[in-house]
Tab-separated table of C-alpha atoms in Angstrom:
chain	number	residue	atom	x	y	z
A	1	MET	CA	4.468	87.782	208.367
A	2	GLY	CA	5.204	84.147	209.089
A	3	ARG	CA	6.883	82.200	211.833
A	4	GLY	CA	10.154	80.466	211.190
A	5	HIS	CA	11.238	81.104	207.604
A	6	ALA	CA	7.802	81.816	206.139
A	7	ARG	CA	7.330	85.316	204.744
A	8	GLN	CA	4.542	87.403	203.290
A	9	LEU	CA	4.110	91.100	202.596
A	10	CYS	CA	2.705	93.174	205.475
A	11	PRO	CA	1.119	96.618	205.271
A	12	TYR	CA	2.882	99.659	206.680
A	13	GLY	CA	2.354	100.035	210.449
A	14	THR	CA	2.092	96.306	211.134
A	15	ALA	CA	5.121	96.449	213.428
A	16	GLU	CA	3.210	98.661	215.857
A	17	LYS	CA	1.274	95.576	216.973
A	18	LEU	CA	4.337	93.341	217.146
A	19	ASP	CA	7.013	92.740	219.758
A	20	ARG	CA	10.615	93.052	218.575
A	21	ILE	CA	13.167	90.440	219.609
A	22	TYR	CA	16.889	90.438	218.958
A	23	PRO	CA	19.575	87.878	218.132
A	24	VAL	CA	21.325	86.287	221.079
A	25	PRO	CA	24.959	87.499	220.976
A	26	GLY	CA	27.674	84.878	221.019
A	27	VAL	CA	30.639	84.747	223.372
A	28	LEU	CA	34.232	84.507	222.170
A	29	SER	CA	36.835	82.561	224.063
A	30	GLU	CA	39.836	84.512	225.347
A	31	GLU	CA	41.902	83.242	222.428
A	32	GLN	CA	39.176	84.083	219.912
A	33	SER	CA	38.741	87.534	221.432
A	34	GLU	CA	42.443	88.302	221.060
A	35	ARG	CA	42.381	87.041	217.484
A	36	TYR	CA	39.267	89.106	216.748
A	37	ASP	CA	40.968	92.304	217.970
A	38	GLU	CA	44.051	91.490	215.887
A	39	LEU	CA	42.012	90.898	212.731
A	40	ALA	CA	39.879	93.985	213.360
A	41	GLU	CA	43.003	96.137	213.474
A	42	LEU	CA	44.261	94.623	210.229
A	43	ALA	CA	40.877	95.138	208.620
A	44	GLU	CA	40.839	98.769	209.701
A	45	GLY	CA	44.230	99.211	208.054
A	46	ASP	CA	42.919	97.492	204.900
A	47	VAL	CA	45.724	94.901	205.013
A	48	LEU	CA	43.634	91.800	205.681
A	49	ASP	CA	44.104	89.018	203.123
A	50	GLU	CA	41.319	86.763	201.837
A	51	VAL	CA	41.927	84.062	204.449
A	52	GLY	CA	41.958	86.643	207.210
A	53	GLN	CA	38.754	88.193	205.912
A	54	ALA	CA	37.010	84.835	206.066
A	55	GLU	CA	38.261	84.206	209.618
A	56	PHE	CA	37.236	87.702	210.677
A	57	ALA	CA	33.772	87.160	209.180
A	58	ASP	CA	33.363	83.899	211.121
A	59	LEU	CA	34.334	85.549	214.421
A	60	THR	CA	32.084	88.523	213.672
A	61	ASN	CA	29.168	86.165	213.094
A	62	ILE	CA	29.789	84.652	216.539
A	63	VAL	CA	29.846	88.091	218.182
A	64	GLU	CA	26.684	89.215	216.411
A	65	GLY	CA	24.985	85.969	217.401
A	66	GLY	CA	21.765	84.670	215.960
A	67	PHE	CA	18.229	83.682	216.753
A	68	THR	CA	17.718	80.608	218.911
A	69	ASP	CA	15.381	77.750	218.057
A	70	ALA	CA	13.031	78.993	220.771
A	71	GLN	CA	12.926	82.418	219.153
A	72	ARG	CA	12.398	81.003	215.668
A	73	ALA	CA	9.503	78.913	216.943
A	74	VAL	CA	7.456	81.952	217.982
A	75	ALA	CA	8.751	84.787	215.817
A	76	GLY	CA	9.312	85.678	212.208
A	77	VAL	CA	10.187	88.453	209.791
A	78	PHE	CA	8.254	90.706	207.508
A	79	ILE	CA	9.301	92.197	204.199
A	80	TYR	CA	8.160	95.457	202.667
A	81	VAL	CA	8.433	97.476	199.482
A	82	ARG	CA	10.679	100.511	199.652
A	83	ASN	CA	9.914	103.759	197.843
A	84	ASP	CA	12.269	102.748	195.042
A	85	GLY	CA	10.392	99.500	194.465
A	86	THR	CA	12.986	97.201	196.020
A	87	LEU	CA	12.199	94.793	198.837
A	88	GLY	CA	13.316	95.368	202.392
A	89	GLU	CA	13.265	93.021	205.351
A	90	THR	CA	13.221	93.451	209.111
A	91	ALA	CA	13.393	90.864	211.868
A	92	ALA	CA	12.457	89.470	214.188
A	93	TRP	CA	8.940	90.022	215.498
A	94	VAL	CA	6.364	88.211	217.618
A	95	ARG	CA	2.723	88.472	216.524
A	96	PRO	CA	-0.013	89.250	219.092
A	97	GLU	CA	-1.445	85.741	218.726
A	98	ASP	CA	1.987	84.250	219.538
A	99	ARG	CA	2.709	86.441	222.590
A	100	ALA	CA	1.499	83.935	225.187
A	101	GLU	CA	3.670	81.190	223.735
A	102	ALA	CA	6.648	83.575	223.476
A	103	ILE	CA	6.252	84.583	227.120
A	104	GLU	CA	5.971	80.945	228.183
A	105	ALA	CA	9.168	80.152	226.269
A	106	GLU	CA	10.866	83.217	227.872
A	107	VAL	CA	11.469	84.723	224.456
A	108	LEU	CA	9.531	87.756	225.699
A	109	THR	CA	10.391	88.786	229.253
A	110	GLY	CA	10.350	91.832	231.509
A	111	HIS	CA	8.689	94.931	230.037
A	112	ALA	CA	8.155	93.260	226.667
A	113	ALA	CA	6.075	90.567	228.340
A	114	THR	CA	3.888	92.998	230.243
A	115	ARG	CA	3.632	96.114	228.109
A	116	HIS	CA	0.266	95.101	226.658
A	117	GLY	CA	-1.164	94.254	230.081
A	118	ALA	CA	-2.480	90.928	231.292
A	119	ALA	CA	-5.185	90.676	228.622
A	120	SER	CA	-4.521	90.703	224.909
A	121	VAL	CA	-5.583	93.622	222.741
A	122	GLU	CA	-8.264	91.482	221.104
A	123	ASP	CA	-9.786	90.401	224.467
A	124	ALA	CA	-9.826	93.843	226.102
A	125	PRO	CA	-13.262	95.520	226.355
A	126	LYS	CA	-13.799	98.622	224.230
A	127	SER	CA	-12.768	101.718	226.158
A	128	PRO	CA	-15.312	104.535	226.605
A	129	TYR	CA	-12.463	107.035	226.226
A	130	SER	CA	-11.040	108.249	222.958
A	131	GLY	CA	-7.336	107.934	222.321
A	132	ALA	CA	-6.911	111.717	222.410
A	133	LEU	CA	-8.662	111.956	225.776
A	134	VAL	CA	-6.538	109.186	227.233
A	135	GLU	CA	-3.373	110.958	226.095
A	136	ASP	CA	-4.589	114.219	227.640
A	137	MET	CA	-5.336	112.526	230.944
A	138	LYS	CA	-1.917	110.896	230.899
A	139	ALA	CA	-0.419	114.364	230.455
A	140	VAL	CA	-2.437	115.590	233.436
A	141	ARG	CA	-1.283	112.665	235.574
A	142	LEU	CA	2.315	113.255	234.562
A	143	ALA	CA	2.036	116.958	235.398
A	144	ALA	CA	0.660	116.051	238.841
A	145	ILE	CA	3.548	113.671	239.550
A	146	GLN	CA	6.154	116.108	238.251
A	147	THR	CA	4.626	118.881	240.398
A	148	ALA	CA	4.924	116.695	243.492
A	149	LEU	CA	8.499	115.784	242.645
A	150	LEU	CA	9.495	119.476	242.564
A	151	ASP	CA	9.281	119.356	246.351
A	152	LYS	CA	11.101	116.022	246.616
A	153	PRO	CA	14.626	116.557	245.255
A	154	GLU	CA	15.981	113.590	247.205
A	155	MET	CA	13.445	111.321	245.501
A	156	ILE	CA	14.498	112.761	242.147
A	157	PHE	CA	18.098	111.853	242.934
A	158	ASP	CA	17.038	108.371	244.102
A	159	LEU	CA	15.078	107.722	240.909
A	160	LEU	CA	17.774	109.162	238.657
A	161	ALA	CA	20.526	107.106	240.248
A	162	PHE	CA	18.346	103.983	240.217
A	163	GLY	CA	17.391	104.427	236.571
A	164	MET	CA	20.958	105.014	235.439
A	165	SER	CA	22.464	102.087	237.333
A	166	LEU	CA	22.285	98.339	236.799
A	167	ALA	CA	20.002	98.145	239.831
A	168	SER	CA	17.101	98.787	237.431
A	169	GLY	CA	18.384	96.471	234.684
A	170	VAL	CA	20.128	97.396	231.477
A	171	SER	CA	17.069	98.445	229.479
A	172	THR	CA	15.009	100.413	232.026
A	173	HIS	CA	14.759	104.193	231.730
A	174	VAL	CA	12.936	105.780	234.654
A	175	PHE	CA	13.268	109.238	233.104
A	176	ASP	CA	13.221	110.093	229.412
A	177	LEU	CA	16.979	109.844	229.388
A	178	SER	CA	19.060	107.290	227.520
A	179	PRO	CA	22.661	107.284	228.782
A	180	GLY	CA	25.169	107.253	225.949
A	181	ARG	CA	28.164	104.950	225.694
A	182	PRO	CA	31.063	107.198	224.608
A	183	ASN	CA	34.264	105.255	224.049
A	184	ASN	CA	36.438	105.666	227.138
A	185	CYS	CA	38.671	102.628	226.692
A	186	PRO	CA	41.242	102.461	223.869
A	187	SER	CA	41.783	99.410	221.689
A	188	LYS	CA	45.186	99.028	223.376
A	189	PRO	CA	44.350	99.412	227.096
A	190	GLU	CA	47.848	98.504	228.304
A	191	GLY	CA	49.270	101.369	230.350
A	192	LEU	CA	45.846	102.797	231.191
A	193	GLU	CA	44.813	102.726	234.838
A	194	PHE	CA	41.167	102.192	233.945
A	195	SER	CA	38.663	102.144	236.796
A	196	GLU	CA	36.004	99.455	236.680
A	197	ARG	CA	33.581	102.169	237.771
A	198	LEU	CA	33.867	103.596	234.244
A	199	THR	CA	32.985	100.332	232.504
A	200	HIS	CA	29.778	100.734	230.524
A	201	ALA	CA	26.875	98.484	231.406
A	202	PRO	CA	26.035	95.815	228.791
A	203	ALA	CA	23.927	96.973	225.863
A	204	GLY	CA	20.184	96.926	226.502
A	205	HIS	CA	19.441	94.184	223.986
A	206	GLU	CA	21.690	91.768	225.902
A	207	ALA	CA	19.003	91.528	228.583
A	208	TRP	CA	17.052	89.236	226.269
A	209	SER	CA	19.695	86.551	226.488
A	210	ARG	CA	21.171	87.218	229.943
A	211	ARG	CA	18.679	86.737	232.720
A	212	GLU	CA	20.917	88.394	235.319
A	213	LEU	CA	20.638	91.699	233.441
A	214	ARG	CA	16.851	91.823	233.659
A	215	VAL	CA	14.843	93.364	236.480
A	216	ASP	CA	11.188	92.386	236.392
A	217	ASP	CA	10.063	93.755	239.764
A	218	LEU	CA	11.142	97.392	239.608
A	219	ALA	CA	9.289	98.353	242.785
A	220	THR	CA	11.178	95.840	244.932
A	221	ALA	CA	14.449	96.667	243.174
A	222	PHE	CA	13.925	100.376	243.875
A	223	ARG	CA	13.170	99.789	247.562
A	224	THR	CA	16.326	97.681	247.846
A	225	PHE	CA	18.336	100.347	246.049
A	226	ILE	CA	17.320	103.249	248.307
A	227	ALA	CA	17.739	101.065	251.397
A	228	ALA	CA	21.473	100.983	250.632
A	229	GLY	CA	21.622	104.648	251.592
A	230	LYS	CA	22.585	107.977	250.068
A	231	LYS	CA	26.293	107.182	249.878
A	232	ALA	CA	25.620	104.220	247.580
A	233	ARG	CA	23.080	106.252	245.633
A	234	ASN	CA	25.459	109.152	245.117
A	235	ALA	CA	28.248	106.809	244.050
A	236	ALA	CA	25.953	105.177	241.469
A	237	LEU	CA	24.892	108.597	240.204
A	238	VAL	CA	28.444	109.922	239.959
A	239	GLU	CA	29.641	106.814	238.121
A	240	SER	CA	26.687	106.706	235.751
A	241	VAL	CA	26.873	110.375	234.831
A	242	ALA	CA	30.682	110.401	234.539
A	243	ARG	CA	30.535	107.505	232.058
A	244	THR	CA	28.217	109.463	229.773
A	245	LEU	CA	30.454	112.527	229.335
A	246	PRO	CA	31.210	112.567	225.584
A	247	TYR	CA	34.503	113.646	224.075
A	248	GLY	CA	34.399	117.366	223.292
A	249	ALA	CA	31.276	117.931	225.404
A	250	GLY	CA	29.618	121.238	224.509
A	251	SER	CA	32.597	122.669	222.645
A	252	ALA	CA	36.359	122.299	222.603
A	253	GLU	CA	36.692	125.253	224.972
A	254	PHE	CA	34.046	123.992	227.391
A	255	PHE	CA	35.494	120.486	227.300
A	256	GLY	CA	38.871	121.996	228.186
A	257	LEU	CA	37.267	123.856	231.073
A	258	ILE	CA	35.814	120.604	232.438
A	259	GLU	CA	39.210	118.957	232.089
A	260	ALA	CA	40.975	121.788	233.922
A	261	ASP	CA	38.413	122.242	236.701
A	262	ALA	CA	38.312	118.489	237.328
A	263	GLY	CA	42.089	118.421	237.671
A	264	ALA	CA	42.305	115.778	234.947
A	265	GLY	CA	45.578	114.763	233.365
A	266	ILE	CA	46.272	112.114	230.738
A	267	ARG	CA	49.513	111.041	232.389
A	268	LYS	CA	47.725	110.567	235.714
A	269	VAL	CA	46.010	107.501	234.234
A	270	TRP	CA	48.101	106.567	231.177
A	271	THR	CA	51.714	105.679	230.489
A	272	PRO	CA	52.874	105.287	226.871
A	273	THR	CA	54.269	101.852	226.024
A	274	ALA	CA	55.528	100.126	222.926
A	275	GLU	CA	52.170	98.422	222.460
A	276	ASN	CA	49.782	101.272	223.143
A	277	PHE	CA	51.697	104.079	221.394
A	278	PHE	CA	55.308	103.857	220.264
A	279	SER	CA	54.857	100.942	217.840
A	280	ARG	CA	51.969	102.829	216.242
A	281	VAL	CA	53.942	105.872	215.093
A	282	SER	CA	56.750	106.189	212.551
A	283	ALA	CA	60.430	105.556	213.199
A	284	ASP	CA	61.187	109.209	212.359
A	285	TYR	CA	58.691	110.304	215.017
A	286	LEU	CA	60.435	108.084	217.573
A	287	ASP	CA	63.822	109.515	216.687
A	288	ALA	CA	62.589	113.088	217.006
A	289	LEU	CA	60.860	112.366	220.318
A	290	HIS	CA	63.971	110.667	221.686
A	291	LEU	CA	66.042	113.729	220.895
A	292	GLU	CA	63.395	116.050	222.381
A	293	LEU	CA	63.172	114.185	225.683
A	294	THR	CA	66.817	113.208	226.229
A	295	GLY	CA	68.434	116.323	224.797
A	296	CYS	CA	71.289	114.139	223.603
A	297	ASP	CA	73.736	115.024	220.833
A	298	PRO	CA	72.174	114.009	217.475
A	299	GLN	CA	75.709	113.365	216.184
A	300	GLY	CA	76.736	111.349	219.219
A	301	ASN	CA	77.355	107.618	219.094
A	302	GLY	CA	74.508	106.887	221.487
A	303	PHE	CA	71.829	108.481	219.346
A	304	LYS	CA	73.354	107.103	216.137
A	305	ALA	CA	73.096	103.607	217.611
A	306	HIS	CA	69.482	104.287	218.626
A	307	LYS	CA	68.625	105.656	215.184
A	308	ALA	CA	70.123	102.581	213.465
A	309	GLN	CA	67.736	100.224	215.269
A	310	LYS	CA	64.610	98.741	213.734
A	311	LYS	CA	61.359	100.474	214.585
A	312	ALA	CA	60.236	97.709	216.979
A	313	GLU	CA	63.490	98.052	218.922
A	314	LYS	CA	63.127	101.821	219.035
A	315	ALA	CA	59.597	101.441	220.394
A	316	GLN	CA	60.863	99.203	223.200
A	317	CYS	CA	63.630	101.684	224.004
A	318	MET	CA	61.139	104.523	224.206
A	319	GLU	CA	59.009	102.495	226.597
A	320	ARG	CA	62.056	101.987	228.818
A	321	LEU	CA	62.805	105.706	228.652
A	322	PHE	CA	59.412	106.328	230.244
A	323	SER	CA	59.486	103.589	232.859
A	324	ASP	CA	62.981	102.170	233.493
A	325	ALA	CA	65.106	104.130	235.981
A	326	GLU	CA	68.323	102.353	234.956
A	327	TYR	CA	67.689	103.124	231.289
A	328	GLN	CA	67.022	106.754	232.158
A	329	LYS	CA	70.286	106.837	234.082
A	330	ALA	CA	72.138	105.519	231.031
A	331	TRP	CA	70.779	108.463	229.026
A	332	ARG	CA	71.672	110.920	231.815
A	333	ILE	CA	68.074	111.904	232.513
A	334	ASP	CA	68.257	114.534	235.251
A	335	ALA	CA	65.340	115.875	237.319
A	336	GLU	CA	64.359	118.438	234.709
A	337	LYS	CA	64.316	115.903	231.881
A	338	LYS	CA	62.500	113.375	234.050
A	339	ALA	CA	59.781	115.951	234.740
A	340	ARG	CA	59.533	116.577	230.993
A	341	ILE	CA	59.114	112.848	230.351
A	342	GLU	CA	56.499	112.474	233.085
A	343	ALA	CA	54.488	115.390	231.699
A	344	TRP	CA	54.752	114.501	228.000
A	345	THR	CA	51.613	113.737	226.004
A	346	PRO	CA	51.209	113.383	222.227
A	347	ASP	CA	49.970	116.504	220.450
A	348	CYS	CA	47.184	114.687	218.605
A	349	PHE	CA	44.172	116.162	220.411
């Protein structure tokens, strides 16, 4: 392994002695972010031309980021031979002899800077204990702590809430639990009353480039966290756990039970609009839905005029049918039909 761009073959297991670092993600401007989402949607639909592909690639490169000069100065890559004889590469890593410099340059921070202890592996005196014995004694110590915690449920809740909230940083796991990040925000969030409490914390690797996401003194952070009281703790725990519920948790039936017992309802938080739904289905679908919800005469002049419109115009009309009282009045939407509109959800689940 070499620093900068130098490379040499390394034996299997070399990475165990190295510290992994990650590219620093870039930040898109508001305009670039909107363009990125637009191009991503076109790419997903496989309708992106060559110019668009190049633009999308450039924006993607910004999002994915890259290694800084400071990182390149103290880290490198290593390549290896795969089972099929081809070469593989992985990056980027800091060698033990470069750790001090990497820590000084703040390339390694937090746990990564302290996980080997104050002294380097080479300088540490030889231990009188075998590795197996050390692991056994660690198991004993863990059993002792876990036994004590059985009688301290409040401390369990404190530690769990602390470890699952940003109070402990984005990459700290107090328990052997790694909260997932199930997608709870659609690509078209318009019409969704999305609570900021459900926003996922930044990805763990972002802590390397964003100092405000790192917590170096966990003891002080924990004391500060529990000092805020049980109400704050419980709120952090509820939010953190709620965010990790995956779609279809357990089974379709069990997921439905959770939905029912929680009193959840799609229309309680979401209203269909032209942007988030109606423009994304076919014109025939819009015509059929219009007839279903209004109950109008399919041979009447009103529906014929609606049917003759372009799809974009139909989508806007459907949005008004769901949100514009005057438009509903024009289509003679009575209380029963209004209730049907307010309860409607697409049958795509």
